[in-house]
PDB file of C-alpha atoms in Angstrom:
ATOM      1  CA  MET Z 201    -127.354  93.728  63.901  1.00 54.00           C
ATOM      2  CA  SER Z 202    -130.383  92.084  65.512  1.00 49.00           C
ATOM      3  CA  GLU Z 203    -131.174  88.378  65.230  1.00 50.00           C
ATOM      4  CA  ILE Z 204    -134.201  89.232  63.057  1.00 45.00           C
ATOM      5  CA  LEU Z 205    -132.079  91.352  60.708  1.00 55.00           C
ATOM      6  CA  THR Z 206    -129.409  88.659  60.502  1.00 59.00           C
ATOM      7  CA  SER Z 207    -132.036  86.120  59.431  1.00 66.00           C
ATOM      8  CA  GLU Z 208    -133.090  88.395  56.556  1.00 75.00           C
ATOM      9  CA  PHE Z 209    -129.621  88.203  55.067  1.00 79.00           C
ATOM     10  CA  SER Z 210    -128.745  84.589  55.843  1.00 85.00           C
ATOM     11  CA  VAL Z 211    -128.985  81.258  54.060  1.00 89.00           C
ATOM     12  CA  GLN Z 212    -128.038  77.697  54.918  1.00 90.00           C
ATOM     13  CA  MET Z 213    -125.867  75.186  53.091  1.00 90.00           C
ATOM     14  CA  THR Z 214    -128.966  73.514  51.620  1.00 91.00           C
ATOM     15  CA  SER Z 215    -130.597  76.769  50.439  1.00 90.00           C
ATOM     16  CA  PRO Z 216    -130.911  77.207  46.653  1.00 90.00           C
ATOM     17  CA  ILE Z 217    -128.706  79.867  45.120  1.00 89.00           C
ATOM     18  CA  HIS Z 218    -131.713  81.934  44.050  1.00 87.00           C
ATOM     19  CA  ASP Z 219    -132.317  82.488  47.796  1.00 88.00           C
ATOM     20  CA  VAL Z 220    -128.802  83.966  47.973  1.00 89.00           C
ATOM     21  CA  ILE Z 221    -129.674  86.455  45.240  1.00 88.00           C
ATOM     22  CA  ALA Z 222    -132.858  87.387  47.123  1.00 85.00           C
ATOM     23  CA  CYS Z 223    -130.783  88.036  50.280  1.00 83.00           C
ATOM     24  CA  ILE Z 224    -128.335  90.265  48.437  1.00 83.00           C
ATOM     25  CA  ASP Z 225    -131.209  92.126  46.770  1.00 79.00           C
ATOM     26  CA  ARG Z 226    -133.006  92.956  50.032  1.00 76.00           C
ATOM     27  CA  SER Z 227    -130.828  95.872  51.023  1.00 67.00           C
ATOM     28  CA  ALA Z 228    -128.986  98.681  49.300  1.00 62.00           C
ATOM     29  CA  ARG Z 229    -126.556  98.682  52.255  1.00 69.00           C
ATOM     30  CA  ILE Z 230    -125.713  94.999  52.772  1.00 75.00           C
ATOM     31  CA  SER Z 231    -124.726  93.242  49.559  1.00 80.00           C
ATOM     32  CA  ILE Z 232    -123.616  89.870  50.899  1.00 85.00           C
ATOM     33  CA  ALA Z 233    -125.478  86.785  52.060  1.00 89.00           C
ATOM     34  CA  LEU Z 234    -124.403  85.135  55.313  1.00 90.00           C
ATOM     35  CA  VAL Z 235    -124.140  81.340  55.279  1.00 91.00           C
ATOM     36  CA  LEU Z 236    -125.006  80.190  58.795  1.00 90.00           C
ATOM     37  CA  ASP Z 237    -125.093  76.806  60.489  1.00 88.00           C
ATOM     38  CA  GLU Z 238    -128.023  75.567  62.593  1.00 86.00           C
ATOM     39  CA  GLN Z 239    -126.664  77.425  65.644  1.00 87.00           C
ATOM     40  CA  GLY Z 240    -126.503  80.690  63.718  1.00 87.00           C
ATOM     41  CA  ARG Z 241    -122.710  80.687  63.456  1.00 90.00           C
ATOM     42  CA  LEU Z 242    -121.054  82.055  60.334  1.00 91.00           C
ATOM     43  CA  ILE Z 243    -119.773  79.441  57.883  1.00 91.00           C
ATOM     44  CA  ASN Z 244    -119.019  81.733  54.960  1.00 91.00           C
ATOM     45  CA  THR Z 245    -120.230  84.764  53.051  1.00 90.00           C
ATOM     46  CA  ILE Z 246    -121.401  85.020  49.444  1.00 89.00           C
ATOM     47  CA  THR Z 247    -121.171  88.169  47.320  1.00 86.00           C
ATOM     48  CA  ASP Z 248    -122.830  88.917  44.003  1.00 82.00           C
ATOM     49  CA  GLY Z 249    -119.410  88.330  42.440  1.00 83.00           C
ATOM     50  CA  ASP Z 250    -119.319  84.814  43.904  1.00 86.00           C
ATOM     51  CA  VAL Z 251    -122.740  84.098  42.393  1.00 87.00           C
ATOM     52  CA  ARG Z 252    -121.681  85.532  39.049  1.00 85.00           C
ATOM     53  CA  ARG Z 253    -118.539  83.407  38.936  1.00 86.00           C
ATOM     54  CA  GLY Z 254    -120.565  80.358  39.972  1.00 87.00           C
ATOM     55  CA  ILE Z 255    -123.055  80.878  37.122  1.00 87.00           C
ATOM     56  CA  LEU Z 256    -120.200  81.255  34.658  1.00 86.00           C
ATOM     57  CA  ALA Z 257    -118.841  77.959  35.997  1.00 85.00           C
ATOM     58  CA  GLY Z 258    -122.140  76.257  35.130  1.00 86.00           C
ATOM     59  CA  ILE Z 259    -124.001  76.347  38.452  1.00 87.00           C
ATOM     60  CA  SER Z 260    -127.804  76.556  38.326  1.00 87.00           C
ATOM     61  CA  LEU Z 261    -129.823  78.905  40.501  1.00 87.00           C
ATOM     62  CA  ASN Z 262    -131.564  75.832  41.888  1.00 89.00           C
ATOM     63  CA  ASP Z 263    -128.288  74.276  43.065  1.00 89.00           C
ATOM     64  CA  PRO Z 264    -127.572  74.396  46.824  1.00 90.00           C
ATOM     65  CA  VAL Z 265    -125.254  76.914  48.448  1.00 90.00           C
ATOM     66  CA  SER Z 266    -122.876  74.069  49.335  1.00 91.00           C
ATOM     67  CA  LYS Z 267    -122.105  73.575  45.630  1.00 91.00           C
ATOM     68  CA  LEU Z 268    -121.258  77.254  45.190  1.00 89.00           C
ATOM     69  CA  LEU Z 269    -118.975  77.151  48.243  1.00 90.00           C
ATOM     70  CA  GLN Z 270    -117.072  74.263  46.626  1.00 88.00           C
ATOM     71  CA  ILE Z 271    -116.327  76.547  43.668  1.00 85.00           C
ATOM     72  CA  LYS Z 272    -115.548  79.432  46.019  1.00 85.00           C
ATOM     73  CA  THR Z 273    -112.471  77.524  47.229  1.00 84.00           C
ATOM     74  CA  GLN Z 274    -110.891  78.664  43.940  1.00 80.00           C
ATOM     75  CA  MET Z 275    -112.085  82.268  44.296  1.00 74.00           C
ATOM     76  CA  PRO Z 276    -110.211  85.280  45.756  1.00 68.00           C
ATOM     77  CA  HIS Z 277    -111.621  84.915  49.308  1.00 73.00           C
ATOM     78  CA  PRO Z 278    -112.456  81.233  49.965  1.00 83.00           C
ATOM     79  CA  ILE Z 279    -112.612  81.892  53.715  1.00 86.00           C
ATOM     80  CA  PRO Z 280    -114.563  84.929  54.960  1.00 87.00           C
ATOM     81  CA  VAL Z 281    -112.581  87.829  56.396  1.00 89.00           C
ATOM     82  CA  THR Z 282    -114.137  88.752  59.754  1.00 91.00           C
ATOM     83  CA  ALA Z 283    -113.270  90.645  62.917  1.00 91.00           C
ATOM     84  CA  PRO Z 284    -114.252  90.256  66.583  1.00 91.00           C
ATOM     85  CA  ALA Z 285    -117.140  92.473  67.640  1.00 90.00           C
ATOM     86  CA  ASP Z 286    -114.901  94.311  70.133  1.00 89.00           C
ATOM     87  CA  THR Z 287    -112.322  95.309  67.490  1.00 89.00           C
ATOM     88  CA  ASP Z 288    -111.251  98.959  67.658  1.00 87.00           C
ATOM     89  CA  PRO Z 289    -113.307 100.738  64.947  1.00 84.00           C
ATOM     90  CA  GLY Z 290    -110.148 102.490  63.865  1.00 81.00           C
ATOM     91  CA  GLN Z 291    -108.885  99.121  62.572  1.00 87.00           C
ATOM     92  CA  PHE Z 292    -111.853  98.405  60.296  1.00 87.00           C
ATOM     93  CA  PHE Z 293    -110.540 100.344  57.303  1.00 85.00           C
ATOM     94  CA  LYS Z 294    -107.072  98.800  57.603  1.00 86.00           C
ATOM     95  CA  ILE Z 295    -108.473  95.249  57.714  1.00 89.00           C
ATOM     96  CA  MET Z 296    -110.688  95.861  54.707  1.00 84.00           C
ATOM     97  CA  GLN Z 297    -107.981  97.586  52.709  1.00 83.00           C
ATOM     98  CA  GLU Z 298    -105.420  94.839  53.393  1.00 85.00           C
ATOM     99  CA  ASN Z 299    -107.877  92.149  52.288  1.00 85.00           C
ATOM    100  CA  SER Z 300    -109.449  94.088  49.383  1.00 82.00           C
ATOM    101  CA  ILE Z 301    -112.971  93.607  50.735  1.00 83.00           C
ATOM    102  CA  LYS Z 302    -115.922  95.979  50.908  1.00 84.00           C
ATOM    103  CA  GLN Z 303    -117.827  94.392  53.823  1.00 86.00           C
ATOM    104  CA  LEU Z 304    -116.552  93.077  57.151  1.00 89.00           C
ATOM    105  CA  PRO Z 305    -118.763  90.877  59.358  1.00 90.00           C
ATOM    106  CA  LEU Z 306    -118.229  91.375  63.099  1.00 91.00           C
ATOM    107  CA  LEU Z 307    -118.546  88.203  65.189  1.00 91.00           C
ATOM    108  CA  ASP Z 308    -119.282  87.614  68.856  1.00 90.00           C
ATOM    109  CA  LYS Z 309    -117.309  85.043  70.850  1.00 90.00           C
ATOM    110  CA  ASN Z 310    -119.669  82.289  69.619  1.00 89.00           C
ATOM    111  CA  GLY Z 311    -119.059  83.049  65.945  1.00 90.00           C
ATOM    112  CA  ARG Z 312    -122.399  84.769  65.360  1.00 89.00           C
ATOM    113  CA  VAL Z 313    -122.632  87.918  63.237  1.00 89.00           C
ATOM    114  CA  VAL Z 314    -123.554  90.981  65.294  1.00 86.00           C
ATOM    115  CA  ASP Z 315    -122.951  93.634  62.624  1.00 86.00           C
ATOM    116  CA  ILE Z 316    -121.434  94.250  59.207  1.00 88.00           C
ATOM    117  CA  VAL Z 317    -119.055  97.137  58.540  1.00 88.00           C
ATOM    118  CA  ILE Z 318    -119.487  98.632  55.053  1.00 85.00           C
ATOM    119  CA  LEU Z 319    -116.423 100.161  53.392  1.00 81.00           C
ATOM    120  CA  SER Z 320    -118.422 102.795  51.504  1.00 73.00           C
ATOM    121  CA  GLU Z 321    -119.698 104.121  54.827  1.00 75.00           C
ATOM    122  CA  LEU Z 322    -116.112 104.683  55.987  1.00 75.00           C
ATOM    123  CA  LEU Z 323    -115.186 106.676  52.888  1.00 69.00           C
ATOM    124  CA  PRO Z 324    -116.484 109.858  51.259  1.00 61.00           C
ATOM    125  CA  PRO Z 325    -118.786 109.175  48.281  1.00 59.00           C
ATOM    126  CA  ALA Z 326    -116.849 108.356  45.104  1.00 64.00           C
ATOM    127  CA  LYS Z 327    -117.770 109.435  41.590  1.00 75.00           C
ATOM    128  CA  LEU Z 328    -117.571 106.832  38.846  1.00 79.00           C
ATOM    129  CA  PRO Z 329    -115.198 107.897  36.035  1.00 82.00           C
ATOM    130  CA  LEU Z 330    -117.857 107.248  33.409  1.00 85.00           C
ATOM    131  CA  GLN Z 331    -119.557 109.075  30.601  1.00 86.00           C
ATOM    132  CA  ALA Z 332    -123.082 107.867  29.843  1.00 90.00           C
ATOM    133  CA  VAL Z 333    -125.547 107.569  26.989  1.00 90.00           C
ATOM    134  CA  VAL Z 334    -129.215 106.735  27.555  1.00 90.00           C
ATOM    135  CA  MET Z 335    -130.890 105.119  24.548  1.00 86.00           C
ATOM    136  CA  ALA Z 336    -134.409 106.572  24.367  1.00 81.00           C
ATOM    137  CA  GLY Z 337    -135.178 106.583  20.646  1.00 73.00           C
ATOM    138  CA  GLY Z 338    -137.280 103.427  20.348  1.00 73.00           C
ATOM    139  CA  LEU Z 339    -140.760 103.423  18.810  1.00 72.00           C
ATOM    140  CA  GLY Z 340    -142.322 101.282  21.544  1.00 73.00           C
ATOM    141  CA  THR Z 341    -144.442  99.397  19.011  1.00 73.00           C
ATOM    142  CA  ARG Z 342    -144.987  96.406  21.292  1.00 82.00           C
ATOM    143  CA  LEU Z 343    -146.608  98.614  23.921  1.00 75.00           C
ATOM    144  CA  ARG Z 344    -149.171 100.291  21.678  1.00 80.00           C
ATOM    145  CA  PRO Z 345    -151.687 101.838  22.239  1.00 83.00           C
ATOM    146  CA  LEU Z 346    -149.864 103.030  25.408  1.00 72.00           C
ATOM    147  CA  THR Z 347    -147.129 104.542  23.241  1.00 70.00           C
ATOM    148  CA  ASP Z 348    -149.339 106.099  20.550  1.00 74.00           C
ATOM    149  CA  ASN Z 349    -148.665 109.600  21.893  1.00 80.00           C
ATOM    150  CA  ILE Z 350    -145.714 109.160  24.228  1.00 79.00           C
ATOM    151  CA  PRO Z 351    -142.310 107.432  23.995  1.00 79.00           C
ATOM    152  CA  LYS Z 352    -141.894 104.219  25.948  1.00 82.00           C
ATOM    153  CA  THR Z 353    -139.287 105.786  28.227  1.00 83.00           C
ATOM    154  CA  MET Z 354    -141.870 108.327  29.442  1.00 84.00           C
ATOM    155  CA  LEU Z 355    -144.507 105.799  30.508  1.00 83.00           C
ATOM    156  CA  SER Z 356    -145.426 106.209  34.171  1.00 80.00           C
ATOM    157  CA  VAL Z 357    -143.969 103.835  36.768  1.00 82.00           C
ATOM    158  CA  GLY Z 358    -144.922 104.637  40.351  1.00 83.00           C
ATOM    159  CA  GLY Z 359    -146.236 108.018  39.250  1.00 85.00           C
ATOM    160  CA  ARG Z 360    -143.026 109.054  37.480  1.00 86.00           C
ATOM    161  CA  PRO Z 361    -141.653 108.595  33.943  1.00 86.00           C
ATOM    162  CA  LEU Z 362    -139.664 105.381  33.592  1.00 86.00           C
ATOM    163  CA  MET Z 363    -136.547 107.184  32.365  1.00 88.00           C
ATOM    164  CA  GLU Z 364    -136.533 109.404  35.450  1.00 88.00           C
ATOM    165  CA  LEU Z 365    -135.576 106.338  37.504  1.00 89.00           C
ATOM    166  CA  THR Z 366    -132.623 105.720  35.184  1.00 89.00           C
ATOM    167  CA  ILE Z 367    -131.456 109.342  35.327  1.00 90.00           C
ATOM    168  CA  GLU Z 368    -131.601 109.260  39.131  1.00 87.00           C
ATOM    169  CA  LYS Z 369    -129.573 106.051  39.199  1.00 87.00           C
ATOM    170  CA  LEU Z 370    -126.866 107.583  37.033  1.00 88.00           C
ATOM    171  CA  ARG Z 371    -126.813 110.741  39.170  1.00 87.00           C
ATOM    172  CA  ASP Z 372    -126.574 108.732  42.401  1.00 83.00           C
ATOM    173  CA  ALA Z 373    -123.625 106.806  40.947  1.00 82.00           C
ATOM    174  CA  GLY Z 374    -121.776 110.110  40.575  1.00 82.00           C
ATOM    175  CA  ILE Z 375    -122.158 110.414  36.796  1.00 86.00           C
ATOM    176  CA  GLU Z 376    -122.393 114.109  35.961  1.00 84.00           C
ATOM    177  CA  HIS Z 377    -122.886 114.239  32.176  1.00 86.00           C
ATOM    178  CA  VAL Z 378    -125.393 112.164  30.210  1.00 88.00           C
ATOM    179  CA  ALA Z 379    -126.290 112.193  26.527  1.00 88.00           C
ATOM    180  CA  VAL Z 380    -129.823 111.067  25.661  1.00 88.00           C
ATOM    181  CA  SER Z 381    -130.501 109.568  22.251  1.00 85.00           C
ATOM    182  CA  THR Z 382    -134.022 110.449  21.039  1.00 82.00           C
ATOM    183  CA  ASN Z 383    -136.160 109.892  17.966  1.00 79.00           C
ATOM    184  CA  TYR Z 384    -139.837 109.036  18.460  1.00 77.00           C
ATOM    185  CA  ARG Z 385    -141.790 111.767  20.303  1.00 81.00           C
ATOM    186  CA  SER Z 386    -138.521 113.336  21.426  1.00 76.00           C
ATOM    187  CA  ALA Z 387    -140.242 116.579  22.481  1.00 79.00           C
ATOM    188  CA  ASN Z 388    -141.892 114.739  25.395  1.00 83.00           C
ATOM    189  CA  ILE Z 389    -138.484 113.799  26.773  1.00 83.00           C
ATOM    190  CA  VAL Z 390    -136.838 117.179  26.243  1.00 83.00           C
ATOM    191  CA  GLU Z 391    -139.787 119.045  27.744  1.00 85.00           C
ATOM    192  CA  HIS Z 392    -139.742 116.935  30.907  1.00 85.00           C
ATOM    193  CA  PHE Z 393    -135.995 116.757  31.576  1.00 85.00           C
ATOM    194  CA  GLY Z 394    -134.724 119.963  30.000  1.00 84.00           C
ATOM    195  CA  ASP Z 395    -131.018 120.478  30.634  1.00 85.00           C
ATOM    196  CA  GLY Z 396    -131.172 118.108  33.609  1.00 84.00           C
ATOM    197  CA  LYS Z 397    -130.354 120.699  36.278  1.00 84.00           C
ATOM    198  CA  ALA Z 398    -133.649 120.036  38.067  1.00 84.00           C
ATOM    199  CA  PHE Z 399    -132.542 116.393  38.379  1.00 82.00           C
ATOM    200  CA  GLY Z 400    -129.010 117.150  39.554  1.00 84.00           C
ATOM    201  CA  ILE Z 401    -127.307 116.128  36.315  1.00 86.00           C
ATOM    202  CA  GLU Z 402    -126.247 117.671  33.008  1.00 88.00           C
ATOM    203  CA  LEU Z 403    -128.171 116.387  29.983  1.00 88.00           C
ATOM    204  CA  ASN Z 404    -127.698 116.923  26.271  1.00 87.00           C
ATOM    205  CA  TYR Z 405    -129.649 115.334  23.458  1.00 88.00           C
ATOM    206  CA  ILE Z 406    -128.733 113.379  20.355  1.00 84.00           C
ATOM    207  CA  ARG Z 407    -131.485 113.565  17.768  1.00 83.00           C
ATOM    208  CA  GLU Z 408    -131.774 110.579  15.438  1.00 76.00           C
ATOM    209  CA  ASP Z 409    -133.375 111.839  12.209  1.00 76.00           C
ATOM    210  CA  ARG Z 410    -134.100 108.200  11.428  1.00 75.00           C
ATOM    211  CA  PRO Z 411    -133.920 105.092  13.594  1.00 74.00           C
ATOM    212  CA  LEU Z 412    -130.275 103.977  13.801  1.00 77.00           C
ATOM    213  CA  GLY Z 413    -130.731 100.746  15.740  1.00 77.00           C
ATOM    214  CA  THR Z 414    -129.750  99.967  19.307  1.00 78.00           C
ATOM    215  CA  ALA Z 415    -126.149 101.208  18.885  1.00 82.00           C
ATOM    216  CA  GLY Z 416    -126.133 103.474  15.826  1.00 78.00           C
ATOM    217  CA  ALA Z 417    -126.782 106.623  17.871  1.00 81.00           C
ATOM    218  CA  LEU Z 418    -123.344 106.190  19.469  1.00 84.00           C
ATOM    219  CA  GLY Z 419    -121.901 107.301  16.141  1.00 81.00           C
ATOM    220  CA  LEU Z 420    -123.494 110.718  16.712  1.00 81.00           C
ATOM    221  CA  VAL Z 421    -121.526 111.160  19.946  1.00 81.00           C
ATOM    222  CA  ASP Z 422    -117.853 112.134  19.934  1.00 81.00           C
ATOM    223  CA  ALA Z 423    -115.628 109.200  20.825  1.00 82.00           C
ATOM    224  CA  PRO Z 424    -115.276 109.232  24.627  1.00 84.00           C
ATOM    225  CA  ASP Z 425    -111.954 109.694  26.386  1.00 85.00           C
ATOM    226  CA  LYS Z 426    -112.943 107.265  29.151  1.00 87.00           C
ATOM    227  CA  THR Z 427    -115.239 104.304  29.713  1.00 90.00           C
ATOM    228  CA  LEU Z 428    -118.733 104.867  28.337  1.00 90.00           C
ATOM    229  CA  LEU Z 429    -121.864 103.517  30.009  1.00 93.00           C
ATOM    230  CA  VAL Z 430    -124.701 102.808  27.574  1.00 92.00           C
ATOM    231  CA  ILE Z 431    -128.084 101.981  29.067  1.00 91.00           C
ATOM    232  CA  ASN Z 432    -131.496 101.502  27.519  1.00 88.00           C
ATOM    233  CA  GLY Z 433    -133.921 104.127  28.770  1.00 85.00           C
ATOM    234  CA  ASP Z 434    -136.810 101.678  29.145  1.00 86.00           C
ATOM    235  CA  ILE Z 435    -135.474  99.313  31.821  1.00 86.00           C
ATOM    236  CA  ILE Z 436    -135.693  99.176  35.603  1.00 86.00           C
ATOM    237  CA  THR Z 437    -132.597  97.772  37.265  1.00 86.00           C
ATOM    238  CA  HIS Z 438    -130.977  97.520  40.685  1.00 83.00           C
ATOM    239  CA  VAL Z 439    -127.562  96.724  39.211  1.00 85.00           C
ATOM    240  CA  ASP Z 440    -124.688  98.308  41.142  1.00 83.00           C
ATOM    241  CA  LEU Z 441    -122.903 100.337  38.460  1.00 87.00           C
ATOM    242  CA  GLY Z 442    -119.802 100.623  40.628  1.00 84.00           C
ATOM    243  CA  VAL Z 443    -119.530  96.837  40.907  1.00 83.00           C
ATOM    244  CA  MET Z 444    -120.096  96.459  37.158  1.00 87.00           C
ATOM    245  CA  PHE Z 445    -117.389  99.045  36.425  1.00 89.00           C
ATOM    246  CA  THR Z 446    -114.944  97.278  38.761  1.00 85.00           C
ATOM    247  CA  TYR Z 447    -115.704  93.940  37.077  1.00 85.00           C
ATOM    248  CA  HIS Z 448    -115.141  95.558  33.654  1.00 90.00           C
ATOM    249  CA  LYS Z 449    -111.741  96.923  34.695  1.00 88.00           C
ATOM    250  CA  GLU Z 450    -110.645  93.739  36.485  1.00 84.00           C
ATOM    251  CA  HIS Z 451    -111.127  91.788  33.248  1.00 87.00           C
ATOM    252  CA  LYS Z 452    -109.471  94.483  31.100  1.00 89.00           C
ATOM    253  CA  ALA Z 453    -112.511  94.293  28.848  1.00 91.00           C
ATOM    254  CA  GLU Z 454    -113.207  96.427  25.800  1.00 92.00           C
ATOM    255  CA  LEU Z 455    -116.941  95.832  26.203  1.00 93.00           C
ATOM    256  CA  THR Z 456    -118.947  94.421  29.100  1.00 94.00           C
ATOM    257  CA  VAL Z 457    -122.572  93.342  28.759  1.00 94.00           C
ATOM    258  CA  GLY Z 458    -125.066  93.390  31.627  1.00 92.00           C
ATOM    259  CA  VAL Z 459    -127.055  90.151  31.560  1.00 90.00           C
ATOM    260  CA  ARG Z 460    -129.684  88.282  33.506  1.00 87.00           C
ATOM    261  CA  GLN Z 461    -130.535  84.603  33.627  1.00 84.00           C
ATOM    262  CA  TYR Z 462    -133.652  83.451  31.808  1.00 87.00           C
ATOM    263  CA  GLY Z 463    -135.087  79.945  31.979  1.00 86.00           C
ATOM    264  CA  VAL Z 464    -137.274  78.089  29.477  1.00 89.00           C
ATOM    265  CA  GLN Z 465    -139.303  75.094  30.669  1.00 90.00           C
ATOM    266  CA  VAL Z 466    -139.472  72.322  28.052  1.00 91.00           C
ATOM    267  CA  PRO Z 467    -142.974  70.805  28.417  1.00 93.00           C
ATOM    268  CA  TYR Z 468    -141.885  67.296  27.352  1.00 93.00           C
ATOM    269  CA  GLY Z 469    -139.451  64.566  28.296  1.00 93.00           C
ATOM    270  CA  VAL Z 470    -136.144  65.174  26.457  1.00 92.00           C
ATOM    271  CA  LEU Z 471    -134.104  62.268  25.128  1.00 93.00           C
ATOM    272  CA  GLU Z 472    -130.330  62.266  24.897  1.00 91.00           C
ATOM    273  CA  CYS Z 473    -129.236  59.706  22.328  1.00 92.00           C
ATOM    274  CA  GLU Z 474    -125.994  58.280  21.023  1.00 91.00           C
ATOM    275  CA  GLY Z 475    -126.779  56.846  17.620  1.00 89.00           C
ATOM    276  CA  PRO Z 476    -129.788  54.542  18.097  1.00 92.00           C
ATOM    277  CA  ASN Z 477    -129.216  54.178  21.841  1.00 93.00           C
ATOM    278  CA  VAL Z 478    -131.049  56.197  24.471  1.00 92.00           C
ATOM    279  CA  ARG Z 479    -128.492  57.399  27.018  1.00 92.00           C
ATOM    280  CA  LYS Z 480    -130.694  59.652  29.127  1.00 92.00           C
ATOM    281  CA  LEU Z 481    -134.282  60.780  29.512  1.00 92.00           C
ATOM    282  CA  GLN Z 482    -134.940  63.999  31.369  1.00 90.00           C
ATOM    283  CA  GLU Z 483    -138.535  64.906  32.160  1.00 92.00           C
ATOM    284  CA  LYS Z 484    -139.528  68.523  31.427  1.00 91.00           C
ATOM    285  CA  PRO Z 485    -136.070  70.077  31.919  1.00 89.00           C
ATOM    286  CA  GLN Z 486    -135.507  73.803  32.357  1.00 87.00           C
ATOM    287  CA  ILE Z 487    -132.939  75.304  30.038  1.00 86.00           C
ATOM    288  CA  SER Z 488    -131.206  78.457  31.281  1.00 85.00           C
ATOM    289  CA  PHE Z 489    -129.610  81.195  29.205  1.00 86.00           C
ATOM    290  CA  LEU Z 490    -127.871  84.474  29.932  1.00 87.00           C
ATOM    291  CA  ILE Z 491    -129.806  87.188  28.091  1.00 89.00           C
ATOM    292  CA  ASN Z 492    -128.866  90.740  27.178  1.00 89.00           C
ATOM    293  CA  ALA Z 493    -130.264  93.191  29.757  1.00 90.00           C
ATOM    294  CA  GLY Z 494    -129.534  96.440  27.883  1.00 90.00           C
ATOM    295  CA  ILE Z 495    -126.630  97.811  29.969  1.00 93.00           C
ATOM    296  CA  TYR Z 496    -123.117  98.070  28.533  1.00 94.00           C
ATOM    297  CA  LEU Z 497    -119.675  99.449  29.341  1.00 94.00           C
ATOM    298  CA  LEU Z 498    -117.538 100.375  26.327  1.00 93.00           C
ATOM    299  CA  GLU Z 499    -113.936 101.467  26.066  1.00 92.00           C
ATOM    300  CA  PRO Z 500    -113.042 104.234  23.575  1.00 91.00           C
ATOM    301  CA  SER Z 501    -111.392 101.570  21.363  1.00 90.00           C
ATOM    302  CA  VAL Z 502    -114.866 100.206  20.514  1.00 90.00           C
ATOM    303  CA  TYR Z 503    -115.543 103.347  18.473  1.00 88.00           C
ATOM    304  CA  ALA Z 504    -113.341 101.907  15.726  1.00 87.00           C
ATOM    305  CA  TYR Z 505    -116.346  99.707  14.869  1.00 88.00           C
ATOM    306  CA  ILE Z 506    -118.952 102.503  14.847  1.00 85.00           C
ATOM    307  CA  SER Z 507    -119.594 104.639  11.759  1.00 81.00           C
ATOM    308  CA  LYS Z 508    -121.138 108.080  12.130  1.00 81.00           C
ATOM    309  CA  GLY Z 509    -124.788 108.244  11.101  1.00 76.00           C
ATOM    310  CA  GLN Z 510    -124.965 104.590  10.047  1.00 82.00           C
ATOM    311  CA  PRO Z 511    -127.520 102.096  11.460  1.00 83.00           C
ATOM    312  CA  LEU Z 512    -126.026  99.601  13.877  1.00 85.00           C
ATOM    313  CA  ASP Z 513    -127.513  97.201  16.393  1.00 86.00           C
ATOM    314  CA  MET Z 514    -125.702  96.459  19.635  1.00 89.00           C
ATOM    315  CA  THR Z 515    -125.843  92.759  18.719  1.00 89.00           C
ATOM    316  CA  ASP Z 516    -123.744  93.442  15.597  1.00 90.00           C
ATOM    317  CA  LEU Z 517    -121.358  95.694  17.496  1.00 90.00           C
ATOM    318  CA  ILE Z 518    -120.724  92.968  20.075  1.00 91.00           C
ATOM    319  CA  GLN Z 519    -120.164  90.388  17.334  1.00 90.00           C
TER     320      GLN Z 519
END
C-alpha cells in the first residue's frame, strides 16, 4: 500500500468521527480507517462496527477519534491485530481466524502500514442465507410529475432504473431469489425485469390489488424458513448486507432496522432550566436522531404479527 493510498484511509486522534465514516466509505475493498500518529505509525484501527457502537453509546459524529477510542477499550478488539510485513502469507488466514477479524494491517519495522490483508480475498465468495423482498408498490406522489407515468423505483439514476441498482446489490451479495411487491404502474417493472434471468437473479412478483402499507405486502408472501431481507425499492445504499446480517445474528434479533443519522439545527439559543433557574444556555445546538433507512432483516417469527392481505406499516410492525 503506497503512502498516498494509506493517507486516503487514515485519520488522526483529533479528526472528527464523520471523517472516519468517509474513510471507510471510500473503498469497497478496505472497510477500516487507520488511526495514525504524526509519524504515520499505526495507533489503532476503526471499523464500521466500532462507529456504530460508539453512536449507540452517545458519541456525536463531530466528536474526535480519541473519544471513540476511549469507548473502544470496552469493545471486542481494543488493540489492533496486526502482522509484520514479512509474515508468511500462509499465516494470514490463521491469524485472522484466531482473532475473528476480517482485515489484517501489515506493518513495517517502524510501525507503518504497508498493506492490508482482506479475509474475503482469501476465501471463495460466500452466499448470504437470505430470502429477499423488494418493496416497489409506492405511488411516488411526492415526486410528481416525474412519477405520473412511471413508478418511483423505475426513475433513471445514472442512465438506469433506480431499482436495477438494488437488484444488482442483492445479486452481488449472493441472494438468488427475490420477490418484488408491486402496485402502481406495475407493468413498467415487470416489463423491464421479467423473470430476472437477464440480471442474474430469480424474480417473482407480488401484486397488491390495493396499497397495503410499507409492510402489508409481506402478508402475501409465504412465511420464510430463514432470515428475510426487506428493502425499499427506491433507495440507494452502500450498506454491506453481509455485515448487517452478521450484526443481526450476533444480537439474536428478531428484527433489525437499517438506520442513518440525521441532524436538525435549532436556529435559536436553547435554555435548560430547573424550575425558575437557568442551568444552561446552548446556542443553536444540533440535535441528532437515528432515522429509518428502509432496510430490514426479519426472522420467520415476525410473521406472527402479519395478517394476510391486511394493511400494515413497517412502523406498526416494529412497535
